[in-house]
Tab-separated table of N, CA and C in Angstrom:
chain	number	residue	atom	x	y	z
O	1	MET	N	-8.162	22.193	-66.773
O	1	MET	CA	-7.768	22.397	-68.153
O	1	MET	C	-8.860	21.841	-69.068
O	2	ILE	N	-9.349	22.646	-69.968
O	2	ILE	CA	-10.372	22.213	-70.917
O	2	ILE	C	-9.700	21.944	-72.253
O	3	LEU	N	-9.823	20.728	-72.703
O	3	LEU	CA	-9.258	20.314	-73.984
O	3	LEU	C	-10.313	20.534	-75.049
O	4	THR	N	-9.960	21.204	-76.128
O	4	THR	CA	-10.933	21.405	-77.201
O	4	THR	C	-10.913	20.208	-78.126
O	5	LEU	N	-12.072	19.870	-78.573
O	5	LEU	CA	-12.237	18.735	-79.472
O	5	LEU	C	-12.583	19.257	-80.851
O	6	PRO	N	-12.241	18.507	-81.896
O	6	PRO	CA	-12.572	18.952	-83.245
O	6	PRO	C	-14.075	18.933	-83.481
O	7	ASP	N	-14.489	19.701	-84.447
O	7	ASP	CA	-15.887	19.757	-84.840
O	7	ASP	C	-16.308	18.412	-85.422
O	8	ALA	N	-17.597	18.108	-85.326
O	8	ALA	CA	-18.110	16.845	-85.860
O	8	ALA	C	-17.833	16.705	-87.353
O	9	ALA	N	-17.777	17.818	-88.063
O	9	ALA	CA	-17.505	17.769	-89.500
O	9	ALA	C	-16.102	17.225	-89.773
O	10	ASP	N	-15.198	17.367	-88.804
O	10	ASP	CA	-13.835	16.855	-88.946
O	10	ASP	C	-13.839	15.345	-89.180
O	11	ALA	N	-14.812	14.661	-88.635
O	11	ALA	CA	-14.870	13.206	-88.783
O	11	ALA	C	-15.213	12.790	-90.204
O	12	ASP	N	-15.756	13.701	-90.980
O	12	ASP	CA	-16.114	13.375	-92.359
O	12	ASP	C	-14.937	13.477	-93.320
O	13	SER	N	-13.799	13.938	-92.826
O	13	SER	CA	-12.620	14.009	-93.688
O	13	SER	C	-11.631	12.937	-93.241
O	14	PRO	N	-11.652	11.785	-93.927
O	14	PRO	CA	-10.789	10.676	-93.518
O	14	PRO	C	-9.308	11.017	-93.675
O	15	LEU	N	-8.492	10.329	-92.899
O	15	LEU	CA	-7.048	10.459	-93.035
O	15	LEU	C	-6.635	9.857	-94.371
O	16	LYS	N	-5.525	10.303	-94.871
O	16	LYS	CA	-4.965	9.659	-96.062
O	16	LYS	C	-4.544	8.260	-95.650
O	17	SER	N	-4.544	7.343	-96.597
O	17	SER	CA	-4.240	5.944	-96.260
O	17	SER	C	-2.859	5.796	-95.627
O	18	ASP	N	-1.870	6.592	-96.069
O	18	ASP	CA	-0.541	6.484	-95.467
O	18	ASP	C	-0.528	7.035	-94.041
O	19	GLU	N	-1.370	8.029	-93.759
O	19	GLU	CA	-1.467	8.557	-92.393
O	19	GLU	C	-2.085	7.516	-91.458
O	20	LEU	N	-3.149	6.865	-91.923
O	20	LEU	CA	-3.766	5.814	-91.118
O	20	LEU	C	-2.800	4.642	-90.946
O	21	GLN	N	-2.032	4.352	-91.974
O	21	GLN	CA	-1.066	3.257	-91.899
O	21	GLN	C	-0.003	3.527	-90.836
O	22	VAL	N	0.415	4.771	-90.673
O	22	VAL	CA	1.383	5.124	-89.628
O	22	VAL	C	0.794	4.804	-88.254
O	23	LEU	N	-0.471	5.183	-88.043
O	23	LEU	CA	-1.136	4.902	-86.761
O	23	LEU	C	-1.296	3.397	-86.552
O	24	ARG	N	-1.675	2.682	-87.612
O	24	ARG	CA	-1.853	1.231	-87.537
O	24	ARG	C	-0.521	0.544	-87.219
O	25	ALA	N	0.551	0.969	-87.883
O	25	ALA	CA	1.868	0.358	-87.667
O	25	ALA	C	2.325	0.551	-86.225
O	26	GLN	N	2.104	1.747	-85.677
O	26	GLN	CA	2.489	1.994	-84.279
O	26	GLN	C	1.661	1.126	-83.336
O	27	TYR	N	0.380	1.024	-83.606
O	27	TYR	CA	-0.522	0.204	-82.784
O	27	TYR	C	-0.075	-1.262	-82.810
O	28	GLU	N	0.195	-1.770	-84.008
O	28	GLU	CA	0.606	-3.173	-84.145
O	28	GLU	C	1.997	-3.411	-83.562
O	29	LYS	N	2.878	-2.436	-83.679
O	29	LYS	CA	4.235	-2.556	-83.151
O	29	LYS	C	4.217	-2.736	-81.629
O	30	GLU	N	3.314	-2.024	-80.955
O	30	GLU	CA	3.245	-2.098	-79.499
O	30	GLU	C	2.583	-3.391	-79.018
O	31	GLY	N	1.872	-4.070	-79.898
O	31	GLY	CA	1.304	-5.381	-79.585
O	31	GLY	C	0.468	-5.414	-78.316
O	32	HIS	N	0.712	-6.431	-77.475
O	32	HIS	CA	-0.063	-6.601	-76.232
O	32	HIS	C	0.168	-5.473	-75.241
O	33	TYR	N	1.241	-4.727	-75.417
O	33	TYR	CA	1.581	-3.649	-74.486
O	33	TYR	C	1.266	-2.280	-75.062
O	34	VAL	N	0.287	-2.243	-75.949
O	34	VAL	CA	-0.072	-0.987	-76.613
O	34	VAL	C	-0.484	0.044	-75.563
O	35	GLY	N	0.047	1.245	-75.724
O	35	GLY	CA	-0.274	2.330	-74.810
O	35	GLY	C	-1.648	2.914	-75.108
O	36	VAL	N	-2.215	3.538	-74.097
O	36	VAL	CA	-3.540	4.134	-74.237
O	36	VAL	C	-3.528	5.213	-75.323
O	37	GLN	N	-2.479	6.036	-75.350
O	37	GLN	CA	-2.429	7.109	-76.348
O	37	GLN	C	-2.337	6.545	-77.763
O	38	THR	N	-1.530	5.506	-77.940
O	38	THR	CA	-1.403	4.883	-79.264
O	38	THR	C	-2.732	4.287	-79.699
O	39	LYS	N	-3.402	3.596	-78.788
O	39	LYS	CA	-4.706	3.001	-79.099
O	39	LYS	C	-5.725	4.089	-79.418
O	40	PHE	N	-5.695	5.163	-78.639
O	40	PHE	CA	-6.627	6.266	-78.868
O	40	PHE	C	-6.386	6.903	-80.241
O	41	ASN	N	-5.127	7.156	-80.570
O	41	ASN	CA	-4.799	7.766	-81.868
O	41	ASN	C	-5.269	6.890	-83.030
O	42	TYR	N	-5.049	5.599	-82.895
O	42	TYR	CA	-5.468	4.668	-83.952
O	42	TYR	C	-6.998	4.633	-84.047
O	43	ALA	N	-7.665	4.581	-82.907
O	43	ALA	CA	-9.136	4.571	-82.897
O	43	ALA	C	-9.678	5.848	-83.536
O	44	TRP	N	-9.064	6.979	-83.222
O	44	TRP	CA	-9.471	8.259	-83.812
O	44	TRP	C	-9.347	8.202	-85.334
O	45	GLY	N	-8.235	7.672	-85.825
O	45	GLY	CA	-8.037	7.535	-87.268
O	45	GLY	C	-9.072	6.626	-87.899
O	46	LEU	N	-9.418	5.547	-87.201
O	46	LEU	CA	-10.422	4.613	-87.717
O	46	LEU	C	-11.809	5.250	-87.748
O	47	ILE	N	-12.143	6.025	-86.732
O	47	ILE	CA	-13.446	6.705	-86.680
O	47	ILE	C	-13.580	7.651	-87.878
O	48	LYS	N	-12.501	8.308	-88.249
O	48	LYS	CA	-12.520	9.245	-89.373
O	48	LYS	C	-12.650	8.546	-90.724
O	49	SER	N	-12.387	7.262	-90.753
O	49	SER	CA	-12.391	6.503	-92.000
O	49	SER	C	-13.768	6.520	-92.668
O	50	SER	N	-13.773	6.280	-93.953
O	50	SER	CA	-15.051	6.141	-94.664
O	50	SER	C	-15.463	4.663	-94.745
O	51	SER	N	-14.626	3.775	-94.226
O	51	SER	CA	-14.933	2.343	-94.203
O	51	SER	C	-15.716	1.987	-92.937
O	52	ARG	N	-16.875	1.401	-93.129
O	52	ARG	CA	-17.712	1.021	-91.985
O	52	ARG	C	-16.982	0.052	-91.047
O	53	ASN	N	-16.255	-0.920	-91.612
O	53	ASN	CA	-15.520	-1.876	-90.773
O	53	ASN	C	-14.477	-1.172	-89.916
O	54	GLU	N	-13.779	-0.202	-90.495
O	54	GLU	CA	-12.784	0.541	-89.730
O	54	GLU	C	-13.451	1.403	-88.663
O	55	GLN	N	-14.578	1.997	-88.985
O	55	GLN	CA	-15.312	2.787	-87.995
O	55	GLN	C	-15.746	1.900	-86.825
O	56	GLN	N	-16.233	0.696	-87.128
O	56	GLN	CA	-16.645	-0.234	-86.076
O	56	GLN	C	-15.461	-0.616	-85.197
O	57	GLU	N	-14.309	-0.853	-85.814
O	57	GLU	CA	-13.109	-1.178	-85.046
O	57	GLU	C	-12.701	0.005	-84.170
O	58	GLY	N	-12.818	1.215	-84.692
O	58	GLY	CA	-12.513	2.411	-83.906
O	58	GLY	C	-13.414	2.522	-82.687
O	59	VAL	N	-14.700	2.268	-82.855
O	59	VAL	CA	-15.647	2.305	-81.737
O	59	VAL	C	-15.298	1.212	-80.722
O	60	ARG	N	-14.919	0.034	-81.210
O	60	ARG	CA	-14.541	-1.056	-80.302
O	60	ARG	C	-13.317	-0.670	-79.467
O	61	LEU	N	-12.313	-0.102	-80.112
O	61	LEU	CA	-11.104	0.315	-79.389
O	61	LEU	C	-11.413	1.418	-78.379
O	62	LEU	N	-12.228	2.378	-78.771
O	62	LEU	CA	-12.598	3.456	-77.859
O	62	LEU	C	-13.404	2.924	-76.668
O	63	SER	N	-14.266	1.947	-76.911
O	63	SER	CA	-15.030	1.339	-75.817
O	63	SER	C	-14.097	0.672	-74.820
O	64	ASP	N	-13.071	0.035	-75.338
O	64	ASP	CA	-12.072	-0.602	-74.482
O	64	ASP	C	-11.330	0.442	-73.635
O	65	ILE	N	-10.923	1.532	-74.253
O	65	ILE	CA	-10.252	2.609	-73.521
O	65	ILE	C	-11.198	3.180	-72.474
O	66	PHE	N	-12.451	3.400	-72.850
O	66	PHE	CA	-13.452	3.963	-71.931
O	66	PHE	C	-13.582	3.101	-70.676
O	67	ARG	N	-13.599	1.787	-70.866
O	67	ARG	CA	-13.737	0.863	-69.725
O	67	ARG	C	-12.479	0.811	-68.869
O	68	ASN	N	-11.313	0.862	-69.499
O	68	ASN	CA	-10.069	0.575	-68.789
O	68	ASN	C	-9.204	1.778	-68.438
O	69	ALA	N	-9.510	2.946	-68.942
O	69	ALA	CA	-8.684	4.129	-68.671
O	69	ALA	C	-9.589	5.299	-68.267
O	70	PRO	N	-9.985	5.347	-67.003
O	70	PRO	CA	-10.917	6.394	-66.549
O	70	PRO	C	-10.458	7.823	-66.877
O	71	GLU	N	-9.146	8.040	-66.903
O	71	GLU	CA	-8.631	9.385	-67.190
O	71	GLU	C	-8.882	9.815	-68.633
O	72	ARG	N	-9.248	8.900	-69.500
O	72	ARG	CA	-9.501	9.219	-70.912
O	72	ARG	C	-10.986	9.166	-71.270
O	73	ARG	N	-11.838	8.965	-70.284
O	73	ARG	CA	-13.271	8.802	-70.568
O	73	ARG	C	-13.885	10.008	-71.255
O	74	ARG	N	-13.497	11.190	-70.839
O	74	ARG	CA	-14.081	12.393	-71.421
O	74	ARG	C	-13.832	12.437	-72.925
O	75	GLU	N	-12.604	12.236	-73.334
O	75	GLU	CA	-12.295	12.236	-74.768
O	75	GLU	C	-13.013	11.099	-75.477
O	76	CYS	N	-13.070	9.960	-74.837
O	76	CYS	CA	-13.731	8.801	-75.444
O	76	CYS	C	-15.213	9.052	-75.661
O	77	LEU	N	-15.870	9.747	-74.722
O	77	LEU	CA	-17.302	10.005	-74.867
O	77	LEU	C	-17.601	10.700	-76.191
O	78	TYR	N	-16.847	11.721	-76.488
O	78	TYR	CA	-17.089	12.469	-77.719
O	78	TYR	C	-16.877	11.592	-78.947
O	79	TYR	N	-15.771	10.877	-78.983
O	79	TYR	CA	-15.475	10.062	-80.166
O	79	TYR	C	-16.355	8.820	-80.252
O	80	LEU	N	-16.795	8.292	-79.114
O	80	LEU	CA	-17.774	7.198	-79.154
O	80	LEU	C	-19.095	7.714	-79.722
O	81	ALA	N	-19.481	8.917	-79.319
O	81	ALA	CA	-20.705	9.516	-79.866
O	81	ALA	C	-20.544	9.739	-81.368
O	82	LEU	N	-19.416	10.284	-81.759
O	82	LEU	CA	-19.155	10.564	-83.165
O	82	LEU	C	-19.100	9.281	-83.997
O	83	GLY	N	-18.413	8.269	-83.491
O	83	GLY	CA	-18.312	6.999	-84.208
O	83	GLY	C	-19.663	6.334	-84.368
O	84	ASN	N	-20.445	6.334	-83.305
O	84	ASN	CA	-21.776	5.731	-83.394
O	84	ASN	C	-22.687	6.533	-84.313
O	85	TYR	N	-22.517	7.838	-84.321
O	85	TYR	CA	-23.280	8.684	-85.252
O	85	TYR	C	-22.954	8.290	-86.699
O	86	LYS	N	-21.676	8.162	-86.999
O	86	LYS	CA	-21.275	7.807	-88.360
O	86	LYS	C	-21.772	6.414	-88.748
O	87	LEU	N	-21.895	5.523	-87.765
O	87	LEU	CA	-22.373	4.167	-88.037
O	87	LEU	C	-23.903	4.092	-88.111
O	88	GLY	N	-24.570	5.189	-87.779
O	88	GLY	CA	-26.034	5.200	-87.796
O	88	GLY	C	-26.654	4.670	-86.520
O	89	ASN	N	-25.844	4.508	-85.472
O	89	ASN	CA	-26.343	4.062	-84.160
O	89	ASN	C	-26.692	5.307	-83.344
O	90	TYR	N	-27.791	5.947	-83.716
O	90	TYR	CA	-28.100	7.253	-83.161
O	90	TYR	C	-28.453	7.213	-81.678
O	91	ALA	N	-29.089	6.162	-81.208
O	91	ALA	CA	-29.409	6.069	-79.775
O	91	ALA	C	-28.122	5.996	-78.954
O	92	GLU	N	-27.161	5.188	-79.418
O	92	GLU	CA	-25.866	5.097	-78.721
O	92	GLU	C	-25.117	6.423	-78.819
O	93	ALA	N	-25.141	7.030	-79.979
O	93	ALA	CA	-24.463	8.316	-80.163
O	93	ALA	C	-25.034	9.346	-79.194
O	94	ARG	N	-26.342	9.387	-79.097
O	94	ARG	CA	-26.995	10.342	-78.192
O	94	ARG	C	-26.638	10.038	-76.744
O	95	ARG	N	-26.604	8.764	-76.388
O	95	ARG	CA	-26.286	8.383	-75.002
O	95	ARG	C	-24.895	8.869	-74.610
O	96	TYR	N	-23.897	8.602	-75.441
O	96	TYR	CA	-22.535	9.042	-75.131
O	96	TYR	C	-22.430	10.567	-75.140
O	97	ASN	N	-23.060	11.189	-76.114
O	97	ASN	CA	-22.998	12.644	-76.214
O	97	ASN	C	-23.676	13.303	-75.012
O	98	ASP	N	-24.806	12.756	-74.591
O	98	ASP	CA	-25.499	13.312	-73.430
O	98	ASP	C	-24.675	13.150	-72.155
O	99	LEU	N	-23.947	12.044	-72.021
O	99	LEU	CA	-23.057	11.875	-70.868
O	99	LEU	C	-21.995	12.975	-70.853
O	100	LEU	N	-21.447	13.282	-72.010
O	100	LEU	CA	-20.446	14.346	-72.093
O	100	LEU	C	-21.081	15.687	-71.741
O	101	LEU	N	-22.263	15.961	-72.287
O	101	LEU	CA	-22.938	17.232	-72.012
O	101	LEU	C	-23.372	17.351	-70.548
O	102	ASP	N	-23.642	16.228	-69.884
O	102	ASP	CA	-23.960	16.263	-68.456
O	102	ASP	C	-22.784	16.826	-67.657
O	103	HIS	N	-21.569	16.474	-68.082
O	103	HIS	CA	-20.358	16.931	-67.397
O	103	HIS	C	-19.893	18.295	-67.903
O	104	GLU	N	-20.180	18.588	-69.162
O	104	GLU	CA	-19.725	19.835	-69.786
O	104	GLU	C	-20.855	20.453	-70.611
O	105	PRO	N	-21.828	21.057	-69.941
O	105	PRO	CA	-22.981	21.601	-70.668
O	105	PRO	C	-22.627	22.660	-71.712
O	106	ALA	N	-21.495	23.324	-71.568
O	106	ALA	CA	-21.116	24.379	-72.512
O	106	ALA	C	-20.219	23.871	-73.637
O	107	ASN	N	-20.034	22.558	-73.744
O	107	ASN	CA	-19.157	21.990	-74.764
O	107	ASN	C	-19.783	22.195	-76.148
O	108	LEU	N	-19.154	23.072	-76.929
O	108	LEU	CA	-19.719	23.431	-78.238
O	108	LEU	C	-19.701	22.274	-79.227
O	109	GLN	N	-18.641	21.452	-79.190
O	109	GLN	CA	-18.573	20.320	-80.113
O	109	GLN	C	-19.684	19.322	-79.818
O	110	ALA	N	-19.894	19.031	-78.544
O	110	ALA	CA	-20.953	18.095	-78.165
O	110	ALA	C	-22.330	18.677	-78.492
O	111	SER	N	-22.490	19.980	-78.300
O	111	SER	CA	-23.764	20.623	-78.654
O	111	SER	C	-24.008	20.541	-80.159
O	112	SER	N	-22.956	20.768	-80.927
O	112	SER	CA	-23.056	20.659	-82.383
O	112	SER	C	-23.414	19.232	-82.791
O	113	LEU	N	-22.756	18.263	-82.157
O	113	LEU	CA	-23.041	16.861	-82.466
O	113	LEU	C	-24.467	16.499	-82.079
O	114	ARG	N	-24.947	17.038	-80.968
O	114	ARG	CA	-26.336	16.774	-80.557
O	114	ARG	C	-27.297	17.235	-81.654
O	115	SER	N	-27.040	18.393	-82.225
O	115	SER	CA	-27.898	18.899	-83.304
O	115	SER	C	-27.855	17.980	-84.521
O	116	LEU	N	-26.663	17.514	-84.873
O	116	LEU	CA	-26.541	16.593	-86.011
O	116	LEU	C	-27.313	15.301	-85.754
O	117	ILE	N	-27.176	14.767	-84.541
O	117	ILE	CA	-27.880	13.524	-84.186
O	117	ILE	C	-29.387	13.745	-84.259
O	118	ASP	N	-29.853	14.834	-83.638
O	118	ASP	CA	-31.293	15.119	-83.629
O	118	ASP	C	-31.839	15.311	-85.042
O	119	ASP	N	-31.081	16.021	-85.890
O	119	ASP	CA	-31.516	16.225	-87.275
O	119	ASP	C	-31.624	14.906	-88.025
O	120	LYS	N	-30.647	14.038	-87.837
O	120	LYS	CA	-30.624	12.752	-88.529
O	120	LYS	C	-31.784	11.873	-88.057
O	121	VAL	N	-32.021	11.858	-86.741
O	121	VAL	CA	-33.131	11.064	-86.194
O	121	VAL	C	-34.464	11.589	-86.724
O	122	ALA	N	-34.613	12.905	-86.760
O	122	ALA	CA	-35.859	13.493	-87.272
O	122	ALA	C	-36.048	13.158	-88.747
O	123	LYS	N	-34.977	13.287	-89.526
O	123	LYS	CA	-35.055	13.007	-90.961
O	123	LYS	C	-35.397	11.541	-91.204
O	124	GLU	N	-34.735	10.641	-90.492
O	124	GLU	CA	-35.011	9.212	-90.685
O	124	GLU	C	-36.383	8.843	-90.151
O	125	GLY	N	-36.816	9.529	-89.096
O	125	GLY	CA	-38.156	9.291	-88.564
O	125	GLY	C	-39.218	9.684	-89.573
O	126	LEU	N	-39.026	10.829	-90.231
O	126	LEU	CA	-39.970	11.265	-91.263
O	126	LEU	C	-39.967	10.316	-92.443
O	127	MET	N	-38.784	9.815	-92.777
O	127	MET	CA	-38.689	8.869	-93.892
O	127	MET	C	-39.442	7.583	-93.524
O	128	GLY	N	-39.301	7.147	-92.284
O	128	GLY	CA	-40.002	5.945	-91.830
O	128	GLY	C	-41.506	6.129	-91.868
O	129	VAL	N	-41.962	7.304	-91.443
O	129	VAL	CA	-43.398	7.608	-91.479
O	129	VAL	C	-43.886	7.605	-92.924
O	130	ALA	N	-43.114	8.197	-93.825
O	130	ALA	CA	-43.509	8.239	-95.242
O	130	ALA	C	-43.593	6.830	-95.823
O	131	ILE	N	-42.647	5.986	-95.482
O	131	ILE	CA	-42.665	4.599	-95.980
O	131	ILE	C	-43.879	3.855	-95.441
O	132	LEU	N	-44.126	3.992	-94.129
O	132	LEU	CA	-45.288	3.320	-93.538
O	132	LEU	C	-46.595	3.842	-94.134
O	133	SER	N	-46.663	5.140	-94.380
O	133	SER	CA	-47.865	5.717	-94.991
O	133	SER	C	-48.076	5.148	-96.387
O	134	GLY	N	-46.998	5.041	-97.141
O	134	GLY	CA	-47.087	4.476	-98.491
O	134	GLY	C	-47.554	3.039	-98.463
O	135	VAL	N	-47.050	2.255	-97.516
O	135	VAL	CA	-47.459	0.855	-97.378
O	135	VAL	C	-48.938	0.788	-96.999
O	136	ALA	N	-49.353	1.657	-96.074
O	136	ALA	CA	-50.753	1.657	-95.641
O	136	ALA	C	-51.684	2.028	-96.800
O	137	ILE	N	-51.298	3.006	-97.593
O	137	ILE	CA	-52.121	3.410	-98.743
O	137	ILE	C	-52.202	2.269	-99.753
O	138	ALA	N	-51.059	1.648	-100.033
O	138	ALA	CA	-51.049	0.530	-100.985
O	138	ALA	C	-51.922	-0.609	-100.473
O	139	ALA	N	-51.829	-0.903	-99.179
O	139	ALA	CA	-52.655	-1.973	-98.601
O	139	ALA	C	-54.134	-1.611	-98.709
O	140	GLY	N	-54.452	-0.327	-98.493
O	140	GLY	CA	-55.845	0.128	-98.604
O	140	GLY	C	-56.372	-0.019	-100.021
O	141	VAL	N	-55.563	0.336	-100.995
O	141	VAL	CA	-55.970	0.222	-102.399
O	141	VAL	C	-56.182	-1.243	-102.764
O	142	VAL	N	-55.225	-2.093	-102.400
O	142	VAL	CA	-55.344	-3.527	-102.705
O	142	VAL	C	-56.554	-4.113	-101.983
O	143	GLY	N	-56.717	-3.734	-100.716
O	143	GLY	CA	-57.874	-4.228	-99.950
O	143	GLY	C	-59.187	-3.785	-100.560
O	144	GLY	N	-59.225	-2.524	-100.991
O	144	GLY	CA	-60.434	-2.000	-101.638
O	144	GLY	C	-60.750	-2.735	-102.922
O	145	MET	N	-59.716	-3.025	-103.702
O	145	MET	CA	-59.927	-3.740	-104.960
O	145	MET	C	-60.396	-5.164	-104.685
O	146	MET	N	-59.836	-5.794	-103.660
O	146	MET	CA	-60.253	-7.155	-103.318
O	146	MET	C	-61.698	-7.156	-102.811
O	147	PHE	N	-62.049	-6.159	-102.002
O	147	PHE	CA	-63.401	-6.060	-101.460
O	147	PHE	C	-64.410	-5.823	-102.570
O	148	ARG	N	-64.062	-4.936	-103.504
O	148	ARG	CA	-64.940	-4.648	-104.630
O	148	ARG	C	-65.112	-5.896	-105.498
O	149	GLY	N	-64.025	-6.649	-105.706
O	149	GLY	CA	-64.081	-7.865	-106.503
O	149	GLY	C	-64.938	-8.930	-105.834
O	150	ALA	N	-64.903	-8.995	-104.513
O	150	ALA	CA	-65.697	-9.979	-103.770
O	150	ALA	C	-67.167	-9.639	-103.829
O	151	LYS	N	-67.509	-8.351	-103.849
O	151	LYS	CA	-68.914	-7.916	-103.904
O	151	LYS	C	-69.541	-8.252	-105.243
O	152	ARG	N	-68.770	-8.252	-106.307
O	152	ARG	CA	-69.293	-8.472	-107.654
O	152	ARG	C	-69.658	-9.935	-107.876
O	153	ARG	N	-69.104	-10.797	-107.108
O	153	ARG	CA	-69.358	-12.228	-107.354
O	153	ARG	C	-70.666	-12.659	-106.883
């Protein structure tokens, strides 16, 4: 049975606060005996959040499920990749996403997420190169001015 996963864009639409509160209340109600499905649902809601702290908590909960519930690893891989992507942890996002694609090469959601990750890494890489180039040019100008000033003395 192949379970379809939502598109990566779905993660950009957070739950309404009352919807997340329902998931949180169920999670807290179950306490130390929280079920895997309840924890997963709450983690999913947190990943969708626009709050970085909630996203981090969602990734933490999913990591716990991944370690302790082998039957849920496949679903966790996608959401761990998505959560890390939203947090800007692109290497981790790629690692989890690639693990999913190793098992399901035709997974369209994971393929879509791979493209988003690659685009973001490329964009940030270009931005980093531009910043370093700007610093190098500024250092060259300052160095040139200092060198010229030293020659005049």
